[in-house]
CSV table of C-alpha atoms in Angstrom, one decimal:
chain,number,residue,atom,x,y,z
Q,1,UNK,CA,-0.1,-0.1,0.1
Q,2,UNK,CA,2.7,2.3,0.9
Q,3,UNK,CA,4.3,1.7,-2.5
Q,4,UNK,CA,1.2,2.6,-4.5
Q,5,UNK,CA,1.0,5.7,-2.4
Q,6,UNK,CA,4.4,6.9,-3.5
Q,7,UNK,CA,3.8,6.0,-7.0
Q,8,UNK,CA,0.4,7.9,-7.0
Q,9,UNK,CA,2.4,10.9,-5.3
Q,10,UNK,CA,5.0,10.7,-8.2
Q,11,UNK,CA,2.4,10.5,-10.8
Q,12,UNK,CA,0.5,13.6,-9.4
Q,13,UNK,CA,3.7,15.8,-8.8
Q,14,UNK,CA,5.1,14.9,-12.1
Q,15,UNK,CA,3.2,17.7,-14.0
Q,16,UNK,CA,3.8,20.4,-11.2
Q,17,UNK,CA,7.6,19.6,-11.4
Q,18,UNK,CA,7.6,19.7,-15.4
Q,19,UNK,CA,5.5,23.1,-15.3
Q,20,UNK,CA,8.0,24.6,-12.6
Q,21,UNK,CA,10.9,23.5,-14.9
Q,22,UNK,CA,9.2,25.1,-17.9
Q,23,UNK,CA,8.6,28.3,-16.1
Q,24,UNK,CA,12.3,28.4,-15.0
Q,25,UNK,CA,13.3,27.9,-18.5
Q,26,UNK,CA,11.3,30.8,-19.8
Q,27,UNK,CA,12.5,33.0,-17.0
Q,28,UNK,CA,16.3,32.2,-17.6
Q,29,UNK,CA,15.4,32.9,-21.5
Q,30,UNK,CA,13.8,36.3,-20.5
Q,31,UNK,CA,16.7,37.4,-18.3
Q,32,UNK,CA,19.6,36.1,-21.1
Q,33,UNK,CA,17.6,38.0,-23.9
Q,34,UNK,CA,17.4,41.2,-21.9
Q,35,UNK,CA,21.3,40.8,-20.9
Q,36,UNK,CA,21.9,40.2,-24.7
Q,37,UNK,CA,19.9,43.8,-25.5
Q,38,UNK,CA,21.9,45.6,-22.9
Q,39,UNK,CA,25.3,44.1,-24.4
Q,40,UNK,CA,24.3,44.8,-27.9
Q,41,UNK,CA,23.4,48.7,-26.8
Q,42,UNK,CA,26.7,49.0,-24.9
Q,43,UNK,CA,28.6,47.6,-27.7
Q,44,UNK,CA,26.7,50.0,-30.2
Q,45,UNK,CA,27.6,52.9,-28.1
Q,46,UNK,CA,31.1,51.9,-27.7
Q,47,UNK,CA,31.6,51.5,-31.6
Q,48,UNK,CA,29.8,55.0,-32.2
Q,49,UNK,CA,32.2,56.7,-29.9
Q,50,UNK,CA,35.2,54.9,-31.5
Q,51,UNK,CA,34.4,55.7,-35.0
Q,52,UNK,CA,32.9,59.2,-34.7
Q,53,UNK,CA,35.3,61.4,-32.9
Q,54,UNK,CA,33.0,64.4,-32.3
Q,55,UNK,CA,29.7,62.5,-31.5
Q,56,UNK,CA,27.2,63.8,-29.1
Q,57,UNK,CA,24.6,61.4,-27.8
Q,58,UNK,CA,21.2,62.7,-27.8
Q,59,UNK,CA,19.1,59.7,-26.8
Q,60,UNK,CA,19.8,55.7,-26.2
Q,61,UNK,CA,16.9,53.4,-26.5
Q,62,UNK,CA,16.8,49.8,-26.2
Q,63,UNK,CA,13.8,47.1,-26.0
Q,64,UNK,CA,13.5,43.3,-25.7
Q,65,UNK,CA,10.6,41.6,-27.1
Q,66,UNK,CA,8.4,41.1,-30.1
Q,67,UNK,CA,9.2,44.7,-31.9
Q,68,UNK,CA,7.4,44.0,-35.2
Q,69,UNK,CA,4.1,42.7,-33.7
Q,70,UNK,CA,4.3,39.8,-36.1
Q,71,UNK,CA,4.9,36.4,-35.3
Q,72,UNK,CA,6.1,34.7,-32.1
Q,73,UNK,CA,9.7,35.7,-31.7
Q,74,UNK,CA,11.9,38.0,-29.5
Q,75,UNK,CA,14.2,40.9,-31.0
Q,76,UNK,CA,16.9,43.2,-29.5
Q,77,UNK,CA,16.3,46.5,-30.5
Q,78,UNK,CA,19.0,49.2,-29.9
Q,79,UNK,CA,18.7,52.8,-31.1
Q,80,UNK,CA,20.9,55.8,-30.6
Q,81,UNK,CA,20.4,59.3,-31.7
Q,82,UNK,CA,23.4,61.4,-32.1
Q,83,UNK,CA,24.7,64.4,-33.6
Q,84,UNK,CA,28.1,64.9,-35.4
Q,85,UNK,CA,29.7,67.2,-38.0
Q,86,UNK,CA,30.6,64.0,-40.1
Q,87,UNK,CA,28.8,63.4,-43.4
Q,88,UNK,CA,26.4,60.7,-43.9
Q,89,UNK,CA,28.5,58.7,-46.4
Q,90,UNK,CA,31.4,58.9,-44.0
Q,91,UNK,CA,29.3,57.6,-41.2
Q,92,UNK,CA,28.0,54.8,-43.2
Q,93,UNK,CA,31.5,53.6,-44.4
Q,94,UNK,CA,32.6,53.5,-40.8
Q,95,UNK,CA,29.7,52.0,-39.1
Q,96,UNK,CA,28.8,49.5,-41.5
Q,97,UNK,CA,32.0,47.9,-41.1
Q,98,UNK,CA,30.9,46.7,-37.7
Q,99,UNK,CA,27.2,46.1,-38.6
Q,100,UNK,CA,25.4,44.3,-41.6
Q,101,UNK,CA,23.3,47.1,-43.4
Q,102,UNK,CA,19.9,46.3,-44.4
Q,103,UNK,CA,17.0,48.4,-44.6
Q,104,UNK,CA,14.9,46.8,-42.0
Q,105,UNK,CA,17.0,45.5,-39.3
Q,106,UNK,CA,20.2,48.0,-39.3
Q,107,UNK,CA,20.1,51.4,-40.8
Q,108,UNK,CA,21.3,55.0,-40.4
Q,109,UNK,CA,18.8,57.7,-41.0
Q,110,UNK,CA,18.6,61.5,-40.3
Q,111,UNK,CA,16.1,63.3,-38.4
Q,112,UNK,CA,14.4,66.5,-39.2
Q,113,UNK,CA,16.8,68.6,-36.7
Q,114,UNK,CA,19.9,67.1,-38.5
Q,115,UNK,CA,20.8,64.5,-36.0
Q,116,UNK,CA,21.2,60.9,-36.9
Q,117,UNK,CA,19.7,57.8,-35.6
Q,118,UNK,CA,21.3,54.4,-36.0
Q,119,UNK,CA,18.9,51.7,-35.4
Q,120,UNK,CA,19.9,48.0,-34.9
Q,121,UNK,CA,17.3,45.2,-34.4
Q,122,UNK,CA,18.7,41.4,-33.9
Q,123,UNK,CA,17.3,38.4,-33.0
Q,124,UNK,CA,17.5,37.4,-29.3
Q,125,UNK,CA,19.4,34.3,-28.0
Q,126,UNK,CA,16.1,32.8,-26.8
Q,127,UNK,CA,14.0,33.9,-29.8
Q,128,UNK,CA,11.0,31.7,-29.0
Q,129,UNK,CA,10.5,32.9,-25.6
Q,130,UNK,CA,7.3,33.8,-23.8
Q,131,UNK,CA,8.1,37.4,-24.2
Q,132,UNK,CA,7.7,37.2,-28.0
Q,133,UNK,CA,4.1,36.0,-27.8
């Protein structure tokens, strides 16, 4: 009888243990994704400062989650608004040595007031995390 009680307890507790492990895995994934976004933004700022000698940072923004609103995925978004006296073509030549230019995930644009916006959106390490749903 004792043996049956132990087996029944194991059968009943197994789904709870598995659910707890799933929750821990998702929480770990969220933490790693946020860490990756912070690291990406920090590296972006370092590269900008290294390549643009007269840079003046205006705004730094980062976000972790489903930035496009479509599909179940997690992105690491970093954008930096800055001002400089460098020409746009010179900036592009310097910055796109570090980052792959494409018109959706990585680009440089000029704002109305003459500043520049560098936008970088990459896939998160745990791209299929609960944050992307």
